[in-house]
XYZ file of C-alpha atoms in Angstrom:
497
model
C 11.925 -36.452 169.296
C 12.229 -32.664 169.374
C 10.532 -32.367 165.979
C 7.763 -34.692 167.193
C 7.254 -32.569 170.298
C 6.921 -29.496 168.096
C 4.335 -31.279 165.933
C 2.334 -32.276 169.001
C 2.441 -28.718 170.343
C 1.309 -27.370 166.999
C -1.563 -29.881 166.857
C -2.769 -28.833 170.318
C -2.657 -25.114 169.487
C -5.280 -25.299 166.731
C -6.567 -21.829 165.735
C -9.339 -23.232 163.542
C -10.962 -24.852 166.579
C -13.555 -22.519 168.103
C -13.192 -24.115 171.539
C -9.418 -23.680 171.528
C -9.644 -20.027 170.486
C -11.683 -19.217 173.581
C -8.904 -20.317 175.941
C -6.077 -18.174 177.249
C -2.621 -18.517 175.734
C -1.194 -20.960 178.270
C -4.264 -23.210 178.321
C -4.603 -23.159 174.534
C -1.246 -24.900 174.048
C -2.397 -27.839 176.154
C -5.153 -28.648 173.688
C -8.110 -30.906 174.469
C -6.367 -34.250 174.311
C -6.166 -36.309 177.480
C -3.122 -38.554 177.998
C -3.885 -42.251 177.599
C -4.198 -44.418 180.670
C -1.200 -46.759 180.909
C -2.151 -50.255 179.853
C -5.495 -49.205 178.360
C -5.580 -49.844 174.604
C -9.364 -49.965 174.104
C -9.620 -46.254 173.366
C -6.813 -46.305 170.811
C -3.385 -44.659 170.790
C -1.652 -42.153 168.519
C -0.263 -44.915 166.286
C -3.750 -46.378 165.908
C -5.144 -42.948 165.028
C -2.492 -42.379 162.375
C -3.176 -45.798 160.875
C -6.925 -45.053 160.770
C -6.350 -41.898 158.715
C -3.697 -43.190 156.332
C -4.411 -46.876 155.717
C -7.429 -46.192 153.415
C -4.958 -44.750 150.861
C -5.343 -47.935 148.905
C -2.320 -48.244 146.590
C 0.271 -47.472 149.277
C 2.238 -50.127 151.175
C 1.819 -49.449 154.898
C 4.827 -50.769 156.825
C 4.686 -50.880 160.636
C 8.152 -50.729 162.192
C 7.562 -52.707 165.369
C 7.159 -56.135 166.916
C 4.323 -58.099 165.381
C 1.607 -57.172 167.898
C 1.350 -53.517 166.830
C 0.380 -54.430 163.279
C -1.911 -57.190 164.509
C -3.817 -54.742 166.698
C -4.188 -52.068 164.011
C -4.754 -53.940 160.743
C -8.125 -53.520 159.063
C -9.509 -51.462 161.938
C -12.023 -49.622 159.763
C -14.770 -50.833 157.462
C -13.438 -48.781 154.558
C -13.759 -49.964 150.969
C -11.671 -49.661 147.815
C -12.799 -49.454 144.208
C -9.446 -50.653 142.902
C -6.086 -51.429 144.539
C -6.056 -53.825 147.458
C -2.425 -53.403 148.523
C -3.557 -51.503 151.599
C -5.091 -54.724 152.929
C -1.745 -56.505 152.839
C -0.142 -56.403 156.260
C 3.495 -55.295 156.333
C 5.637 -55.230 159.488
C 9.342 -55.482 160.314
C 8.383 -57.959 163.075
C 11.241 -56.990 165.382
C 12.455 -59.522 167.922
C 14.251 -59.004 171.221
C 17.522 -59.921 169.492
C 17.034 -57.235 166.813
C 16.505 -54.625 169.494
C 19.349 -55.705 171.771
C 21.861 -55.986 168.909
C 20.857 -52.695 167.295
C 19.630 -54.303 164.090
C 16.186 -52.687 163.918
C 17.071 -49.913 161.460
C 18.802 -52.452 159.215
C 15.691 -54.620 159.334
C 13.604 -51.623 158.310
C 15.795 -50.871 155.291
C 15.698 -54.499 154.155
C 11.897 -54.552 154.548
C 11.613 -51.475 152.339
C 13.766 -53.169 149.711
C 11.587 -56.301 149.786
C 8.363 -54.310 149.402
C 9.809 -52.332 146.485
C 10.934 -55.457 144.646
C 7.855 -57.581 145.343
C 5.024 -55.034 144.998
C 6.435 -51.901 143.305
C 3.983 -49.534 145.073
C 3.822 -45.819 144.209
C 4.844 -45.070 147.808
C 5.560 -46.694 151.162
C 4.398 -45.292 154.511
C 6.537 -46.253 157.514
C 4.942 -46.055 160.971
C 6.977 -45.528 164.120
C 5.676 -47.283 167.242
C 6.346 -47.193 170.957
C 9.186 -49.735 170.871
C 11.100 -48.243 167.941
C 10.635 -44.688 169.203
C 11.864 -45.601 172.693
C 15.043 -47.255 171.400
C 15.755 -44.192 169.258
C 15.359 -45.506 165.703
C 15.659 -42.634 163.220
C 12.968 -43.638 160.746
C 13.206 -40.290 158.965
C 16.852 -40.908 158.056
C 16.132 -44.488 156.958
C 13.152 -43.375 154.863
C 15.181 -40.623 153.221
C 17.982 -43.036 152.323
C 15.519 -45.653 151.025
C 13.725 -43.053 148.881
C 17.029 -42.097 147.256
C 18.105 -45.702 146.817
C 14.836 -47.143 145.473
C 13.466 -44.144 143.607
C 10.027 -43.912 145.235
C 8.475 -41.849 148.057
C 9.078 -43.386 151.475
C 7.082 -41.397 154.023
C 7.866 -41.506 157.767
C 4.806 -41.405 160.037
C 6.160 -40.338 163.401
C 3.205 -41.084 165.684
C 4.246 -43.664 168.312
C 1.400 -44.739 170.537
C 2.714 -43.310 173.802
C 2.661 -39.661 172.645
C -1.092 -39.326 173.068
C -4.609 -40.277 172.087
C -6.087 -41.667 168.916
C -7.299 -38.207 167.917
C -3.783 -36.806 168.226
C -2.629 -39.587 165.915
C -5.245 -38.462 163.376
C -3.754 -34.988 163.367
C -0.146 -36.213 163.208
C -1.111 -38.260 160.155
C -2.454 -35.084 158.549
C 0.833 -33.349 159.351
C 2.767 -36.169 157.667
C 0.712 -35.711 154.509
C 1.423 -31.987 154.550
C 5.155 -32.473 155.093
C 5.852 -35.299 152.673
C 2.970 -35.939 150.251
C 0.593 -33.093 149.380
C 2.100 -30.764 146.798
C 4.710 -33.210 145.511
C 2.865 -33.984 142.255
C 1.623 -31.385 139.787
C -1.504 -32.547 137.928
C -1.844 -31.806 134.232
C -5.639 -31.735 134.291
C -6.526 -29.236 137.047
C -9.882 -27.560 136.480
C -12.282 -25.027 138.039
C -14.576 -27.755 139.411
C -12.023 -29.749 141.426
C -12.664 -30.279 145.132
C -11.213 -32.235 148.063
C -13.273 -34.176 150.585
C -11.407 -34.377 153.902
C -12.179 -36.691 156.807
C -14.384 -39.009 154.731
C -13.437 -42.674 155.256
C -15.792 -44.355 152.754
C -17.135 -46.677 155.430
C -19.011 -49.552 153.804
C -18.520 -47.694 150.516
C -20.915 -44.914 151.470
C -18.980 -42.177 149.637
C -19.859 -44.043 146.442
C -23.468 -42.959 147.090
C -22.380 -39.291 147.069
C -19.791 -39.191 144.285
C -22.369 -39.850 141.495
C -24.211 -36.707 142.607
C -21.030 -34.668 142.246
C -20.320 -36.303 138.886
C -23.742 -35.237 137.599
C -22.904 -31.665 138.559
C -19.580 -31.824 136.750
C -17.667 -31.592 140.018
C -14.544 -33.739 140.205
C -13.235 -35.045 143.507
C -9.523 -34.404 143.154
C -8.876 -36.332 146.373
C -11.030 -37.932 149.030
C -8.739 -38.110 152.049
C -8.531 -40.836 153.092
C -11.482 -42.860 151.787
C -10.696 -44.897 148.640
C -7.762 -42.562 147.906
C -4.748 -43.053 145.632
C -1.290 -41.722 146.435
C -1.046 -39.563 143.321
C -4.480 -38.019 143.961
C -3.463 -37.055 147.500
C -0.112 -35.723 146.286
C -1.855 -33.446 143.759
C -4.731 -32.396 146.011
C -3.203 -28.935 146.502
C -4.667 -27.922 143.123
C -8.290 -28.312 144.208
C -10.425 -25.168 144.255
C -12.495 -25.934 147.390
C -12.793 -28.524 150.144
C -15.439 -30.044 152.381
C -14.435 -31.211 155.850
C -16.529 -34.123 157.096
C -14.770 -35.045 160.371
C -13.276 -31.903 161.900
C -12.027 -33.647 165.040
C -9.665 -35.725 162.901
C -8.387 -33.450 160.148
C -9.228 -29.838 160.916
C -5.503 -29.029 160.967
C -5.126 -30.445 157.446
C -8.019 -28.358 156.118
C -6.767 -25.156 157.757
C -3.171 -25.499 156.570
C -4.227 -26.342 153.031
C -6.264 -23.142 153.038
C -3.272 -21.169 154.328
C -0.738 -22.643 151.901
C -2.771 -23.080 148.731
C -5.854 -20.867 149.311
C -8.313 -23.775 149.279
C -11.411 -22.581 151.199
C -13.244 -25.226 153.207
C -16.434 -25.699 155.191
C -17.590 -28.394 157.581
C -20.579 -30.375 156.379
C -22.271 -33.742 156.435
C -23.739 -36.210 153.962
C -25.980 -37.826 156.603
C -29.598 -36.904 156.053
C -31.532 -35.361 153.194
C -31.311 -31.740 154.322
C -27.639 -32.028 155.286
C -26.739 -33.576 151.922
C -28.546 -30.829 150.033
C -26.866 -28.148 152.119
C -23.440 -29.699 151.498
C -23.976 -29.726 147.737
C -25.050 -26.073 147.778
C -22.045 -25.034 149.865
C -19.657 -26.834 147.514
C -21.179 -25.084 144.487
C -21.017 -21.689 146.223
C -17.342 -22.091 147.119
C -16.486 -23.103 143.554
C -18.256 -20.030 142.186
C -16.289 -17.820 144.582
C -13.105 -19.409 143.221
C -14.032 -18.630 139.624
C -16.409 -21.345 138.440
C -19.372 -20.459 136.213
C -22.466 -19.421 138.170
C -24.631 -21.821 136.159
C -23.498 -24.576 138.522
C -25.737 -23.049 141.198
C -28.849 -23.588 139.053
C -27.791 -27.126 138.168
C -27.237 -27.879 141.842
C -30.682 -26.610 142.824
C -32.283 -28.668 140.042
C -30.427 -31.817 141.108
C -31.373 -31.293 144.759
C -35.047 -30.835 143.908
C -35.092 -34.057 141.888
C -33.230 -36.164 144.436
C -35.176 -34.848 147.427
C -38.491 -35.594 145.743
C -37.412 -39.181 145.056
C -36.031 -39.692 148.575
C -39.084 -38.284 150.382
C -41.377 -40.405 148.250
C -39.426 -43.526 149.210
C -39.480 -42.524 152.890
C -43.239 -42.036 153.044
C -43.764 -45.761 153.489
C -41.725 -45.683 156.707
C -43.087 -42.484 158.235
C -46.267 -43.940 159.827
C -44.268 -46.910 161.178
C -41.558 -44.752 162.767
C -43.377 -41.557 163.695
C -42.987 -40.893 167.408
C -40.459 -43.697 167.932
C -37.783 -42.707 170.447
C -34.139 -43.094 169.451
C -30.954 -42.819 171.514
C -27.755 -41.950 169.598
C -24.661 -43.121 171.451
C -22.027 -42.009 168.964
C -20.115 -38.761 168.492
C -18.425 -36.388 166.076
C -20.339 -35.456 162.952
C -22.998 -38.128 163.572
C -23.939 -36.516 166.901
C -25.735 -33.692 165.087
C -26.249 -34.834 161.499
C -28.202 -37.954 162.474
C -30.284 -35.974 164.970
C -31.619 -33.726 162.240
C -31.981 -36.597 159.773
C -34.100 -38.735 162.110
C -36.274 -35.839 163.244
C -37.082 -35.184 159.586
C -39.020 -38.456 159.418
C -40.854 -37.864 162.706
C -38.695 -39.772 165.192
C -37.999 -38.370 168.656
C -34.352 -38.126 169.740
C -34.239 -38.719 173.512
C -30.468 -38.288 173.743
C -27.260 -37.976 171.767
C -23.663 -38.387 172.833
C -21.265 -35.478 172.287
C -18.145 -37.200 173.603
C -16.126 -36.643 170.392
C -18.002 -33.584 169.168
C -16.600 -30.118 168.629
C -18.103 -26.896 169.957
C -19.676 -26.327 166.538
C -21.221 -29.807 166.642
C -22.790 -29.060 170.031
C -24.183 -25.748 168.836
C -25.855 -27.482 165.904
C -27.429 -30.016 168.265
C -28.777 -27.238 170.485
C -30.392 -25.558 167.495
C -32.120 -28.784 166.473
C -33.068 -30.322 169.834
C -33.791 -27.064 171.694
C -33.046 -28.932 174.952
C -29.496 -29.265 176.253
C -30.305 -32.061 178.709
C -30.642 -34.412 175.737
C -26.874 -34.060 175.195
C -24.460 -36.114 177.280
C -20.672 -36.385 177.260
C -20.713 -40.017 178.297
C -23.033 -42.402 180.058
C -22.010 -45.270 182.317
C -23.004 -48.761 181.155
C -25.156 -49.245 184.276
C -27.081 -46.027 183.584
C -27.400 -46.868 179.901
C -28.802 -50.296 180.747
C -31.281 -48.778 183.211
C -32.453 -46.288 180.599
C -32.996 -48.951 177.967
C -34.525 -51.552 180.285
C -37.057 -48.930 181.439
C -38.069 -48.500 177.767
C -37.113 -44.827 177.585
C -35.925 -45.442 174.033
C -37.328 -47.664 171.290
C -33.936 -48.161 169.614
C -30.294 -47.289 170.207
C -27.886 -46.293 167.444
C -24.257 -46.799 168.451
C -21.049 -48.687 167.829
C -20.249 -52.274 168.623
C -18.910 -51.554 172.113
C -22.357 -50.906 173.573
C -24.437 -53.318 171.524
C -24.569 -55.945 174.276
C -26.008 -53.437 176.742
C -28.937 -52.913 174.374
C -29.341 -56.619 173.725
C -29.299 -57.386 177.444
C -31.988 -54.753 177.925
C -34.012 -56.409 175.112
C -33.905 -53.196 173.107
C -33.408 -52.941 169.323
C -29.942 -51.773 168.304
C -28.352 -50.616 165.045
C -24.649 -50.206 164.300
C -23.780 -46.778 162.883
C -20.030 -46.779 163.507
C -17.168 -48.059 161.386
C -18.088 -51.728 161.813
C -21.408 -51.327 160.005
C -22.234 -53.192 156.816
C -24.614 -50.685 155.217
C -23.813 -47.232 153.753
C -25.866 -44.368 155.162
C -24.562 -41.287 153.306
C -26.441 -39.240 150.728
C -30.076 -39.495 149.697
C -29.999 -43.244 149.050
C -28.058 -43.772 152.258
C -30.716 -41.974 154.289
C -33.393 -44.255 152.861
C -31.229 -47.265 153.730
C -30.713 -45.989 157.295
C -34.457 -45.580 157.816
C -35.074 -49.024 156.333
C -32.595 -50.619 158.720
C -34.127 -48.786 161.700
C -37.561 -50.005 160.676
C -36.309 -53.582 160.353
C -34.643 -53.423 163.762
C -37.601 -51.925 165.634
C -40.239 -54.163 164.083
C -38.233 -57.365 164.186
C -40.585 -59.983 165.710
C -37.796 -61.311 167.905
C -38.309 -58.442 170.355
C -41.923 -59.392 171.067
C -40.770 -62.953 171.687
C -37.912 -62.173 174.075
C -40.072 -59.731 176.032
C -42.774 -62.331 176.650
C -42.808 -63.661 180.226
C -41.444 -67.146 180.777
C -44.088 -69.936 180.768
C -43.788 -70.516 184.514
C -44.394 -66.832 185.234
C -47.993 -67.211 183.968
C -48.713 -70.348 186.069
C -48.950 -69.517 189.809
C -48.767 -73.191 190.786
C -45.527 -73.760 188.892
C -44.064 -70.503 190.160
C -44.942 -71.431 193.752
C -43.432 -74.874 193.351
C -40.203 -73.454 191.915
C -39.923 -70.861 194.665
C -40.526 -73.382 197.483
C -37.358 -74.146 199.476
C -38.277 -77.864 199.558
C -38.662 -78.228 195.807
C -36.661 -81.104 194.296
C -34.915 -82.008 197.557
C -34.466 -85.553 198.810
C -32.300 -87.346 201.344
C -29.551 -89.602 200.021
C -27.712 -92.024 202.295
C -24.035 -92.352 201.559
C -21.980 -95.228 202.967
C -18.822 -94.258 204.829
C -15.787 -94.195 202.593
C -13.335 -96.960 203.445
C -9.656 -96.314 202.769
C -6.519 -98.427 203.010
C -2.865 -97.983 202.183
C -1.662 -99.550 198.908
C 1.492 -101.654 198.817
C 3.633 -103.132 196.023
C 1.526 -106.264 195.846
C -1.448 -104.331 194.561
C 0.505 -103.519 191.360
C 2.051 -106.939 190.799
C -0.236 -107.828 187.923
C 0.319 -104.443 186.280
């Protein structure tokens, strides 16, 4: 556990985080992570966070070393998509019982599980996840993984992120550390080129990265590794030979981006593919970084030409929605990169952002929001369900964009709602994704069901019916009930039975 404690301390003391750099030395080492509330699993734990980051590596077998419930609570927890292997959707667990734990058989069970996976599926690698139970009883998964790797001749990677060590976000970072320690740099590609990049913190939710990759392909830019969305083990292992990187979700993998820059001189920037302007800016920044690393300057002209073409097409498609959405008020109850990228994207088509959550946003995210909104009171760390319901029921917003946890508040308030978190079914990245987002917003706001549910009930328009229903004597009548006669039963009553 000493090595795990050192990893946690290193994750908290993150020099690439602007907010952390502003603290004094003693406070900086505490980081920004709050310890989880005992018994509260809704917000996620470190194990859950590690699984979120690593499970989208699609050709890897992900083995959870724990009783069954841990894998049941973490499997398929993101709406990621794969263009090929589906092994990542197969659930593997050692399924420890009380007898295994009491008799000290858990490490043996783990080794046998690794053997079974190797023989049945022959994956390029196996990731083994420690959990609260196996960490508390002292299982040395690193030693077991090392022995299994030697015995079976394939990478067996220990992911030491048991749930009790901290929050979901800490688990994200510990997953990045595991990739740095055991995966990245272990394979040397034979086709490295001057136009190779990494995309970090992109999860390919609903396949939305597939809307961006064709743009990069047209520019001759190859994505060496998208970590973790639709990734392959060998691509991640050889990602140290990329020339530049774009960081999409800094709260999850900023430590991975920084350490890859320190070890392999891969410069990175934080950007977004949500919105037309943000997508164009991201493409320009990628081209500029590649030129600084030695690529031909002609890629800058090709990028500008591509952006001009795609923007013209996207704006033309959006013109049909502008008069229908202009002036509509939107509340964004999300966080992270979406807290600022969606703000700018929606304001581009004339919508008014009445508020955006910054609960999971970095200092840089908040600064971007301030530059766009110009009013800080439109930013909120969190909002209580009662206050959120009051805001929506008073029609202070025409639509709310959020995750599934708050959808029923909007529906109870009879307010249109659109899912923009990992459970969504539509991709919103890139130029085509922005058009799809606006189309879905338009469908939600102008759905005729809202005019129906907001209509008063039939009896509210008829004073006579309303008065009759509100009268205390309505539908009351006197019923006479005869006294209940009772008697004691004896054996004779059951003779015929």
